[in-house]
mmCIF file of C-alpha atoms in Angstrom:
data_model
loop_
_atom_site.group_PDB
_atom_site.id
_atom_site.type_symbol
_atom_site.label_atom_id
_atom_site.label_comp_id
_atom_site.label_asym_id
_atom_site.label_seq_id
_atom_site.Cartn_x
_atom_site.Cartn_y
_atom_site.Cartn_z
ATOM 1 C CA MET A 1 -18.418 7.605 48.986
ATOM 2 C CA SER A 2 -18.707 9.734 46.376
ATOM 3 C CA THR A 3 -16.218 10.102 43.215
ATOM 4 C CA ILE A 4 -14.915 13.435 41.915
ATOM 5 C CA PRO A 5 -15.060 13.486 38.252
ATOM 6 C CA THR A 6 -12.186 13.908 36.103
ATOM 7 C CA THR A 7 -11.692 14.767 32.293
ATOM 8 C CA PRO A 8 -8.898 12.573 30.656
ATOM 9 C CA GLU A 9 -6.326 14.575 29.194
ATOM 10 C CA ALA A 10 -7.191 13.767 25.616
ATOM 11 C CA PRO A 11 -4.694 12.063 23.233
ATOM 12 C CA SER A 12 -2.776 13.566 20.797
ATOM 13 C CA SER A 13 -4.214 13.126 17.132
ATOM 14 C CA PRO A 14 -2.790 10.298 15.375
ATOM 15 C CA HIS A 15 -0.517 11.559 13.100
ATOM 16 C CA GLY A 16 -2.284 12.650 9.193
ATOM 17 C CA ALA A 17 -5.636 13.431 10.837
ATOM 18 C CA ALA A 18 -5.248 17.115 10.798
ATOM 19 C CA ALA A 19 -4.513 16.658 7.057
ATOM 20 C CA ARG A 20 -8.175 15.238 6.700
ATOM 21 C CA ARG A 21 -10.554 17.624 8.608
ATOM 22 C CA GLY A 22 -11.020 21.175 8.675
ATOM 23 C CA PRO A 23 -12.282 23.337 5.881
ATOM 24 C CA LEU A 24 -9.606 22.080 2.614
ATOM 25 C CA ARG A 25 -6.521 24.038 2.225
ATOM 26 C CA ALA A 26 -4.627 25.103 -0.424
ATOM 27 C CA GLY A 27 -1.915 21.993 -1.320
ATOM 28 C CA GLU A 28 -4.439 19.937 -0.423
ATOM 29 C CA ARG A 29 -5.374 17.187 -3.073
ATOM 30 C CA VAL A 30 -9.440 17.375 -3.717
ATOM 31 C CA GLN A 31 -11.181 15.220 -5.286
ATOM 32 C CA LEU A 32 -13.946 17.038 -7.736
ATOM 33 C CA THR A 33 -17.429 14.289 -9.132
ATOM 34 C CA ASP A 34 -19.594 15.816 -11.537
ATOM 35 C CA GLU A 35 -23.366 14.891 -12.292
ATOM 36 C CA LYS A 36 -22.018 12.425 -14.265
ATOM 37 C CA GLY A 37 -20.350 10.455 -12.129
ATOM 38 C CA ARG A 38 -16.422 11.135 -13.562
ATOM 39 C CA MET A 39 -13.561 12.358 -11.377
ATOM 40 C CA SER A 40 -11.002 14.827 -11.600
ATOM 41 C CA THR A 41 -8.011 14.667 -8.541
ATOM 42 C CA ILE A 42 -6.848 18.457 -8.565
ATOM 43 C CA THR A 43 -3.740 20.164 -5.818
ATOM 44 C CA LEU A 44 -5.848 22.992 -4.735
ATOM 45 C CA THR A 45 -3.396 26.433 -5.838
ATOM 46 C CA PRO A 46 -4.445 29.918 -4.355
ATOM 47 C CA GLY A 47 -5.379 31.643 -8.016
ATOM 48 C CA GLY A 48 -5.736 27.809 -9.913
ATOM 49 C CA ALA A 49 -8.219 27.187 -11.840
ATOM 50 C CA PHE A 50 -9.535 23.298 -13.278
ATOM 51 C CA HIS A 51 -10.804 23.597 -16.491
ATOM 52 C CA THR A 52 -12.747 21.132 -19.070
ATOM 53 C CA HIS A 53 -14.044 22.040 -22.498
ATOM 54 C CA LYS A 54 -16.834 22.745 -20.148
ATOM 55 C CA GLY A 55 -16.295 25.937 -18.275
ATOM 56 C CA PHE A 56 -13.283 26.026 -15.785
ATOM 57 C CA LEU A 57 -13.343 26.210 -11.760
ATOM 58 C CA GLN A 58 -11.528 28.828 -9.402
ATOM 59 C CA HIS A 59 -9.425 26.982 -6.946
ATOM 60 C CA ASP A 60 -9.973 30.260 -4.495
ATOM 61 C CA LEU A 61 -14.108 28.705 -4.122
ATOM 62 C CA LEU A 62 -12.785 25.933 -2.573
ATOM 63 C CA ILE A 63 -10.003 26.750 -0.697
ATOM 64 C CA GLY A 64 -11.144 27.362 2.646
ATOM 65 C CA ALA A 65 -14.567 25.798 2.466
ATOM 66 C CA SER A 66 -15.918 22.930 3.981
ATOM 67 C CA GLU A 67 -15.662 19.166 2.576
ATOM 68 C CA GLY A 68 -18.553 17.942 0.521
ATOM 69 C CA ILE A 69 -19.080 21.409 -1.093
ATOM 70 C CA ILE A 70 -21.137 21.695 -4.371
ATOM 71 C CA LEU A 71 -20.011 24.291 -6.452
ATOM 72 C CA GLU A 72 -20.613 25.389 -10.330
ATOM 73 C CA ASN A 73 -18.386 26.140 -12.500
ATOM 74 C CA THR A 74 -18.132 29.311 -15.102
ATOM 75 C CA THR A 75 -20.971 27.335 -17.745
ATOM 76 C CA GLY A 76 -23.065 26.480 -14.859
ATOM 77 C CA GLN A 77 -21.753 22.555 -14.270
ATOM 78 C CA LEU A 78 -21.845 21.253 -10.882
ATOM 79 C CA TYR A 79 -19.134 19.690 -9.567
ATOM 80 C CA GLN A 80 -19.038 17.563 -5.453
ATOM 81 C CA ALA A 81 -15.522 18.325 -3.946
ATOM 82 C CA LEU A 82 -14.609 15.503 -1.763
ATOM 83 C CA ARG A 83 -10.878 14.405 -0.146
ATOM 84 C CA PRO A 84 -9.639 11.693 -1.874
ATOM 85 C CA LEU A 85 -9.619 8.676 0.391
ATOM 86 C CA LEU A 86 -7.120 5.989 0.196
ATOM 87 C CA SER A 87 -8.559 3.953 -2.221
ATOM 88 C CA ASP A 88 -8.530 6.895 -4.373
ATOM 89 C CA PHE A 89 -5.033 7.964 -3.427
ATOM 90 C CA VAL A 90 -3.956 4.725 -3.956
ATOM 91 C CA LEU A 91 -4.964 4.616 -7.226
ATOM 92 C CA SER A 92 -4.167 7.620 -8.661
ATOM 93 C CA MET A 93 -0.891 8.184 -6.961
ATOM 94 C CA PRO A 94 2.912 8.444 -8.731
ATOM 95 C CA ARG A 95 3.880 4.750 -9.323
ATOM 96 C CA GLY A 96 6.866 3.028 -10.548
ATOM 97 C CA ALA A 97 5.851 -0.782 -10.199
ATOM 98 C CA ALA A 98 2.162 -1.638 -9.698
ATOM 99 C CA VAL A 99 0.358 -1.294 -6.646
ATOM 100 C CA VAL A 100 -0.780 -3.450 -4.319
ATOM 101 C CA TYR A 101 -4.972 -2.985 -4.633
ATOM 102 C CA PRO A 102 -7.070 -1.562 -1.774
ATOM 103 C CA LYS A 103 -9.442 -4.829 -1.655
ATOM 104 C CA ASP A 104 -5.743 -6.896 -0.775
ATOM 105 C CA ALA A 105 -4.442 -4.607 0.670
ATOM 106 C CA GLY A 106 -7.329 -4.884 3.117
ATOM 107 C CA GLN A 107 -7.403 -8.490 3.378
ATOM 108 C CA ILE A 108 -3.436 -8.197 4.620
ATOM 109 C CA VAL A 109 -4.126 -5.781 7.460
ATOM 110 C CA THR A 110 -7.562 -7.989 8.404
ATOM 111 C CA MET A 111 -6.054 -11.306 7.965
ATOM 112 C CA ALA A 112 -2.568 -10.685 9.160
ATOM 113 C CA ASP A 113 -3.979 -9.341 11.828
ATOM 114 C CA ILE A 114 -2.044 -5.897 12.090
ATOM 115 C CA TYR A 115 -2.906 -4.281 15.166
ATOM 116 C CA PRO A 116 -2.222 -0.784 16.994
ATOM 117 C CA GLY A 117 1.293 -1.192 17.985
ATOM 118 C CA ALA A 118 2.104 -4.015 16.812
ATOM 119 C CA ARG A 119 5.708 -4.947 15.351
ATOM 120 C CA VAL A 120 6.428 -5.357 11.504
ATOM 121 C CA VAL A 121 8.397 -5.771 8.952
ATOM 122 C CA GLU A 122 7.435 -5.775 4.934
ATOM 123 C CA ALA A 123 9.279 -6.255 2.227
ATOM 124 C CA GLY A 124 8.989 -5.317 -1.495
ATOM 125 C CA VAL A 125 7.895 -1.518 -0.613
ATOM 126 C CA GLY A 126 7.259 -0.842 -4.585
ATOM 127 C CA SER A 127 5.534 2.877 -4.743
ATOM 128 C CA GLY A 128 4.205 2.502 -0.858
ATOM 129 C CA ALA A 129 0.645 1.685 -1.538
ATOM 130 C CA LEU A 130 0.552 -1.222 1.098
ATOM 131 C CA SER A 131 2.978 0.781 3.791
ATOM 132 C CA ILE A 132 0.254 3.360 3.769
ATOM 133 C CA SER A 133 -2.112 0.606 5.008
ATOM 134 C CA LEU A 134 0.207 -1.414 7.514
ATOM 135 C CA LEU A 135 1.246 2.548 8.709
ATOM 136 C CA ARG A 136 -2.618 3.082 9.580
ATOM 137 C CA ALA A 137 -3.115 0.003 10.702
ATOM 138 C CA VAL A 138 -0.158 0.210 13.633
ATOM 139 C CA GLY A 139 -0.650 3.426 14.606
ATOM 140 C CA ASP A 140 1.941 5.773 15.723
ATOM 141 C CA ALA A 141 3.588 3.718 18.207
ATOM 142 C CA GLY A 142 3.232 0.528 16.261
ATOM 143 C CA TYR A 143 6.450 0.121 13.800
ATOM 144 C CA LEU A 144 6.497 -0.686 10.471
ATOM 145 C CA HIS A 145 10.452 -1.753 9.120
ATOM 146 C CA SER A 146 10.273 -1.907 5.123
ATOM 147 C CA PHE A 147 13.085 -3.277 3.174
ATOM 148 C CA GLU A 148 13.523 -2.652 -0.364
ATOM 149 C CA ARG A 149 16.214 -3.677 -2.524
ATOM 150 C CA ARG A 150 15.867 -0.300 -5.377
ATOM 151 C CA GLU A 151 16.549 3.169 -4.186
ATOM 152 C CA GLU A 152 14.267 4.506 -7.074
ATOM 153 C CA PHE A 153 11.075 2.501 -5.546
ATOM 154 C CA ALA A 154 11.950 3.482 -1.803
ATOM 155 C CA ASP A 155 12.679 7.488 -3.789
ATOM 156 C CA ILE A 156 8.659 7.119 -4.531
ATOM 157 C CA ALA A 157 7.211 5.001 -1.570
ATOM 158 C CA ARG A 158 8.592 7.696 0.337
ATOM 159 C CA GLY A 159 7.132 10.810 -1.350
ATOM 160 C CA ASN A 160 3.707 9.165 -1.250
ATOM 161 C CA VAL A 161 3.766 8.171 2.418
ATOM 162 C CA GLU A 162 4.400 11.948 3.214
ATOM 163 C CA THR A 163 1.364 12.594 0.889
ATOM 164 C CA ILE A 164 -0.703 11.049 2.608
ATOM 165 C CA PHE A 165 0.271 11.616 5.957
ATOM 166 C CA GLY A 166 1.660 14.703 5.596
ATOM 167 C CA GLY A 167 5.482 14.675 6.206
ATOM 168 C CA PRO A 168 7.499 11.607 7.393
ATOM 169 C CA HIS A 169 5.322 9.205 9.985
ATOM 170 C CA PRO A 170 6.990 8.639 13.149
ATOM 171 C CA ALA A 171 6.331 4.803 13.018
ATOM 172 C CA TRP A 172 8.183 4.241 9.284
ATOM 173 C CA GLN A 173 11.754 3.378 8.236
ATOM 174 C CA ILE A 174 12.776 1.865 5.859
ATOM 175 C CA THR A 175 15.916 0.503 4.383
ATOM 176 C CA LEU A 176 17.719 -0.602 1.208
ATOM 177 C CA GLY A 177 18.974 -3.991 0.791
ATOM 178 C CA ASP A 178 17.478 -7.421 0.145
ATOM 179 C CA PHE A 179 15.508 -8.597 2.708
ATOM 180 C CA GLN A 180 16.382 -12.185 3.702
ATOM 181 C CA GLN A 181 19.998 -10.477 4.337
ATOM 182 C CA GLN A 182 18.904 -7.232 5.966
ATOM 183 C CA VAL A 183 16.153 -7.861 8.459
ATOM 184 C CA VAL A 184 18.440 -10.568 10.415
ATOM 185 C CA GLU A 185 21.015 -7.279 11.166
ATOM 186 C CA HIS A 186 18.285 -5.265 11.775
ATOM 187 C CA GLU A 187 15.696 -7.147 14.320
ATOM 188 C CA GLU A 188 16.079 -9.331 17.083
ATOM 189 C CA PRO A 189 15.427 -12.970 16.659
ATOM 190 C CA GLY A 190 11.667 -13.692 17.685
ATOM 191 C CA SER A 191 11.089 -9.662 18.011
ATOM 192 C CA VAL A 192 8.623 -8.892 15.336
ATOM 193 C CA ASP A 193 4.888 -9.902 15.365
ATOM 194 C CA ARG A 194 3.784 -9.544 11.285
ATOM 195 C CA VAL A 195 6.015 -10.666 8.141
ATOM 196 C CA VAL A 196 4.511 -9.215 5.207
ATOM 197 C CA LEU A 197 6.076 -10.204 2.253
ATOM 198 C CA ASP A 198 5.299 -9.095 -1.771
ATOM 199 C CA MET A 199 7.782 -10.101 -3.785
ATOM 200 C CA LEU A 200 8.433 -13.068 -7.070
ATOM 201 C CA ALA A 201 10.315 -15.504 -4.474
ATOM 202 C CA PRO A 202 9.153 -15.405 -0.838
ATOM 203 C CA TRP A 203 10.185 -19.050 -0.086
ATOM 204 C CA GLU A 204 14.254 -17.631 0.028
ATOM 205 C CA CYS A 205 13.128 -15.857 3.256
ATOM 206 C CA LEU A 206 12.028 -19.031 4.676
ATOM 207 C CA ASP A 207 14.922 -18.914 7.752
ATOM 208 C CA ALA A 208 14.776 -15.399 7.875
ATOM 209 C CA VAL A 209 11.344 -14.858 8.618
ATOM 210 C CA ALA A 210 11.443 -18.017 11.184
ATOM 211 C CA THR A 211 14.339 -16.037 12.986
ATOM 212 C CA VAL A 212 12.776 -12.239 13.643
ATOM 213 C CA LEU A 213 9.053 -14.001 13.613
ATOM 214 C CA ALA A 214 7.318 -14.351 17.266
ATOM 215 C CA ALA A 215 5.948 -17.852 18.239
ATOM 216 C CA GLY A 216 2.135 -17.270 17.604
ATOM 217 C CA GLY A 217 3.108 -14.345 14.160
ATOM 218 C CA VAL A 218 1.529 -14.144 11.725
ATOM 219 C CA TRP A 219 3.395 -14.275 7.933
ATOM 220 C CA ILE A 220 1.330 -13.244 4.740
ATOM 221 C CA SER A 221 2.842 -13.422 1.409
ATOM 222 C CA TYR A 222 1.378 -11.636 -1.944
ATOM 223 C CA VAL A 223 2.426 -14.020 -4.487
ATOM 224 C CA ALA A 224 0.779 -13.598 -8.221
ATOM 225 C CA THR A 225 1.278 -16.824 -9.809
ATOM 226 C CA VAL A 226 -0.343 -20.382 -9.179
ATOM 227 C CA THR A 227 3.202 -21.847 -9.452
ATOM 228 C CA GLN A 228 4.418 -18.806 -6.631
ATOM 229 C CA LEU A 229 1.999 -19.967 -4.745
ATOM 230 C CA SER A 230 2.223 -23.927 -5.361
ATOM 231 C CA ARG A 231 6.503 -23.512 -4.246
ATOM 232 C CA THR A 232 5.727 -20.906 -1.514
ATOM 233 C CA ALA A 233 3.655 -23.651 0.202
ATOM 234 C CA GLU A 234 5.356 -26.585 0.123
ATOM 235 C CA ALA A 235 8.684 -24.900 1.283
ATOM 236 C CA ILE A 236 6.392 -23.780 4.527
ATOM 237 C CA ARG A 237 5.844 -27.208 4.358
ATOM 238 C CA GLU A 238 8.830 -29.122 4.125
ATOM 239 C CA ASP A 239 10.484 -26.619 7.371
ATOM 240 C CA GLY A 240 8.079 -27.688 9.397
ATOM 241 C CA ARG A 241 8.196 -24.491 11.583
ATOM 242 C CA PHE A 242 4.880 -22.841 10.488
ATOM 243 C CA THR A 243 1.630 -23.634 10.314
ATOM 244 C CA GLU A 244 -0.456 -25.272 7.843
ATOM 245 C CA PRO A 245 -0.685 -22.437 5.213
ATOM 246 C CA GLU A 246 -3.486 -21.170 3.807
ATOM 247 C CA ALA A 247 -4.449 -19.539 0.550
ATOM 248 C CA TRP A 248 -6.754 -17.322 -0.860
ATOM 249 C CA GLU A 249 -7.721 -14.700 -3.581
ATOM 250 C CA SER A 250 -10.414 -12.004 -3.143
ATOM 251 C CA MET A 251 -12.483 -10.500 -6.016
ATOM 252 C CA VAL A 252 -14.881 -7.100 -5.935
ATOM 253 C CA ARG A 253 -17.831 -6.904 -8.152
ATOM 254 C CA GLY A 254 -19.760 -3.997 -7.963
ATOM 255 C CA TRP A 255 -23.138 -3.693 -8.544
ATOM 256 C CA HIS A 256 -25.083 -1.271 -10.786
ATOM 257 C CA LEU A 257 -28.185 1.008 -8.529
ATOM 258 C CA GLU A 258 -30.438 2.740 -10.449
ATOM 259 C CA GLY A 259 -34.225 2.520 -9.367
ATOM 260 C CA LEU A 260 -35.456 -1.137 -9.996
ATOM 261 C CA ALA A 261 -32.160 -1.794 -12.348
ATOM 262 C CA VAL A 262 -30.658 -3.563 -10.072
ATOM 263 C CA ARG A 263 -28.279 -6.056 -11.653
ATOM 264 C CA PRO A 264 -24.113 -6.378 -11.517
ATOM 265 C CA ASP A 265 -21.795 -4.502 -13.188
ATOM 266 C CA HIS A 266 -19.980 -5.307 -16.032
ATOM 267 C CA ARG A 267 -16.850 -4.372 -15.413
ATOM 268 C CA MET A 268 -14.922 -6.425 -12.020
ATOM 269 C CA VAL A 269 -11.990 -6.289 -10.619
ATOM 270 C CA ALA A 270 -10.725 -9.917 -10.487
ATOM 271 C CA HIS A 271 -7.493 -11.663 -9.777
ATOM 272 C CA THR A 272 -4.827 -9.433 -8.560
ATOM 273 C CA GLY A 273 -2.934 -12.081 -6.748
ATOM 274 C CA PHE A 274 -2.760 -14.712 -4.273
ATOM 275 C CA LEU A 275 -2.657 -14.285 -0.439
ATOM 276 C CA LEU A 276 -0.748 -17.237 1.369
ATOM 277 C CA THR A 277 -0.465 -16.554 5.541
ATOM 278 C CA THR A 278 1.119 -19.276 7.614
ATOM 279 C CA ARG A 279 2.283 -18.757 11.759
ATOM 280 C CA ARG A 280 4.899 -19.226 13.653
ATOM 281 C CA LEU A 281 5.500 -21.933 15.991
ATOM 282 C CA ALA A 282 7.470 -22.287 18.856
ATOM 283 C CA ASP A 283 10.953 -23.473 19.013
ATOM 284 C CA GLY A 284 11.296 -27.387 18.871
ATOM 285 C CA ALA A 285 7.520 -27.752 17.960
ATOM 286 C CA THR A 286 6.998 -29.441 14.266
ATOM 287 C CA GLY A 287 3.746 -28.739 12.224
ATOM 288 C CA PHE A 288 1.300 -30.974 11.593
ATOM 289 C CA SER A 289 1.698 -33.047 7.500
ATOM 290 C CA PRO A 290 -1.311 -32.538 6.122
ATOM 291 C CA LYS A 291 -3.716 -35.243 5.751
ATOM 292 C CA ARG A 292 -3.761 -35.541 2.181
ATOM 293 C CA ARG A 293 -1.032 -34.576 -0.150
ATOM 294 C CA PRO A 294 -0.358 -33.380 -4.043
ATOM 295 C CA SER A 295 0.697 -36.412 -6.132
ATOM 296 C CA LYS A 296 3.343 -34.397 -7.402
ATOM 297 C CA THR A 297 5.983 -32.000 -5.124
ATOM 298 C CA GLY A 298 8.834 -31.467 -7.721
ATOM 299 C CA PHE A 299 9.624 -28.318 -9.503
ATOM 300 C CA SER A 300 11.161 -28.296 -13.304
ATOM 301 C CA GLU A 301 12.567 -26.184 -14.564
ATOM 302 C CA GLU A 302 10.186 -24.991 -16.735
ATOM 303 C CA ASP A 303 8.187 -24.360 -13.453
ATOM 304 C CA LEU A 304 10.779 -22.680 -12.080
ATOM 305 C CA ASN A 305 11.143 -20.229 -14.650
ATOM 306 C CA ALA A 306 7.318 -19.467 -15.247
ATOM 307 C CA TRP A 307 7.823 -17.011 -11.744
ATOM 308 C CA THR A 308 10.673 -14.707 -13.795
ATOM 309 C CA PRO A 309 9.755 -11.695 -13.616
ATOM 310 C CA ARG A 310 8.387 -11.053 -17.347
ATOM 311 C CA ALA A 311 7.259 -14.365 -17.300
ATOM 312 C CA VAL A 312 4.739 -12.723 -14.502
ATOM 313 C CA GLY A 313 3.552 -9.732 -16.739
ATOM 314 C CA GLU A 314 6.516 -7.140 -15.404
ATOM 315 C CA ARG A 315 7.555 -4.911 -17.800
ATOM 316 C CA ASP A 316 11.031 -3.501 -17.325
ATOM 317 C CA VAL A 317 11.061 0.229 -16.110
ATOM 318 C CA SER A 318 14.077 2.518 -16.848
ATOM 319 C CA ASP A 319 15.733 3.915 -14.522
ATOM 320 C CA LYS A 320 15.120 7.387 -15.880
ATOM 321 C CA ARG A 321 11.511 6.475 -15.901
ATOM 322 C CA LEU A 322 11.284 5.971 -12.056
ATOM 323 C CA ARG A 323 13.533 9.199 -11.742
ATOM 324 C CA ARG A 324 10.600 11.056 -13.392
ATOM 325 C CA VAL A 325 8.270 9.306 -11.014
ATOM 326 C CA ALA A 326 9.995 9.838 -7.801
ATOM 327 C CA ARG A 327 10.550 13.732 -8.861
ATOM 328 C CA ASP A 328 6.489 13.692 -9.191
ATOM 329 C CA ALA A 329 5.764 11.916 -5.878
ATOM 330 C CA ALA A 330 8.052 14.594 -4.458
ATOM 331 C CA SER A 331 6.573 17.108 -5.490
ATOM 332 C CA THR A 332 2.605 15.922 -4.554
ATOM 333 C CA ILE A 333 3.559 16.863 -1.054
ATOM 334 C CA GLN A 334 1.355 18.693 0.347
ATOM 335 C CA ARG A 335 1.805 21.756 1.086
ATOM 336 C CA GLY A 336 -1.196 22.638 3.569
ATOM 337 C CA SER A 337 -0.003 19.433 5.558
ATOM 338 C CA LEU A 338 3.532 20.768 6.654
ATOM 339 C CA PRO A 339 4.741 25.044 6.939
ATOM 340 C CA PRO A 340 5.489 25.848 4.138
ATOM 341 C CA GLU A 341 9.882 26.270 4.378
ATOM 342 C CA GLU A 342 9.697 22.182 5.990
ATOM 343 C CA ALA A 343 7.012 20.719 3.128
ATOM 344 C CA GLN A 344 9.511 22.722 -0.094
ATOM 345 C CA ALA A 345 12.496 21.105 1.755
ATOM 346 C CA ARG A 346 11.325 17.877 1.464
ATOM 347 C CA ARG A 347 10.216 18.105 -1.724
ATOM 348 C CA ASP A 348 13.589 19.660 -2.777
ATOM 349 C CA ALA A 349 15.230 16.493 -0.718
ATOM 350 C CA LEU A 350 13.339 13.634 -2.515
ATOM 351 C CA ALA A 351 13.777 15.694 -6.018
ATOM 352 C CA ASP A 352 17.727 15.674 -5.451
ATOM 353 C CA SER A 353 18.143 11.839 -4.390
ATOM 354 C CA ALA A 354 15.898 10.807 -7.355
ATOM 355 C CA GLY A 355 17.909 12.911 -9.344
ATOM 356 C CA GLU A 356 21.727 11.562 -8.358
ATOM 357 C CA GLU A 357 22.587 8.644 -10.805
#
């Protein structure tokens, strides 16, 4: 019996993929690396030039060229031109709050098992660094609902997300307000697959998480201090609706590679935060108690004050600075990823919202 071969219909390109392929275009961000490994990120502009104390490089030589091209500037200095990777973009994008480092975002996506099509909620959007990684993981057919208390941070995050994806992502929506109040109003009980919290007091969200998270769903929290980690873990144990929490931190150390001179780098990305995971049990089930319990599980007033924003090193950010960063994020939306009129309209809308009191 013979079968007639068929050609499956090609799936539509994932959102933002077009901006990562093909020749370099006007409006794109390009990373230039010189012969000493120094990197500079520029936005390609017709007629523009990249200037250093050792000459300049015309943007027009890059526009329309293949990614990975190597060019000389006016004094013979060599540069390789590549589109920035996600890790490069996150560490250089406009920000109003500290970003989740790529090493932690990668751990969150993997250890929380964020998969294509998953329904995910997150709180503490900040500058949108983690949101970008979560959107890449859930894909166009997935769902990410982000909750942010400050409108200025939401504006910055929108600008950064639209820059990396070339426009609004179809799987993303953002809501202003407190997570524990808003999530139960917007999400049905047991309808969420994964919860990701990046906030100072995740234990305050226990009931909200337990309400919206499906049985077997994963809750992962990112916290900065040991006190936050301990209190969150103890609250989860006492609640009884979740599995025994697990916690860890990751550290990244690069290596120097030059002939036989192979050694660890002198600098490394060490502690940035702790990650804690647990899973939702079925309704009516009670979590196992650990065989060993710490001698002290109570928290003194001194302990509770240890996780205030000022105590964990967060600096107060003025509203004026946040509005300026929001305008910067809006201005980085790639002109090459959208029709010029639409791209300009999005930048104007973000700039207007950032300037409103």
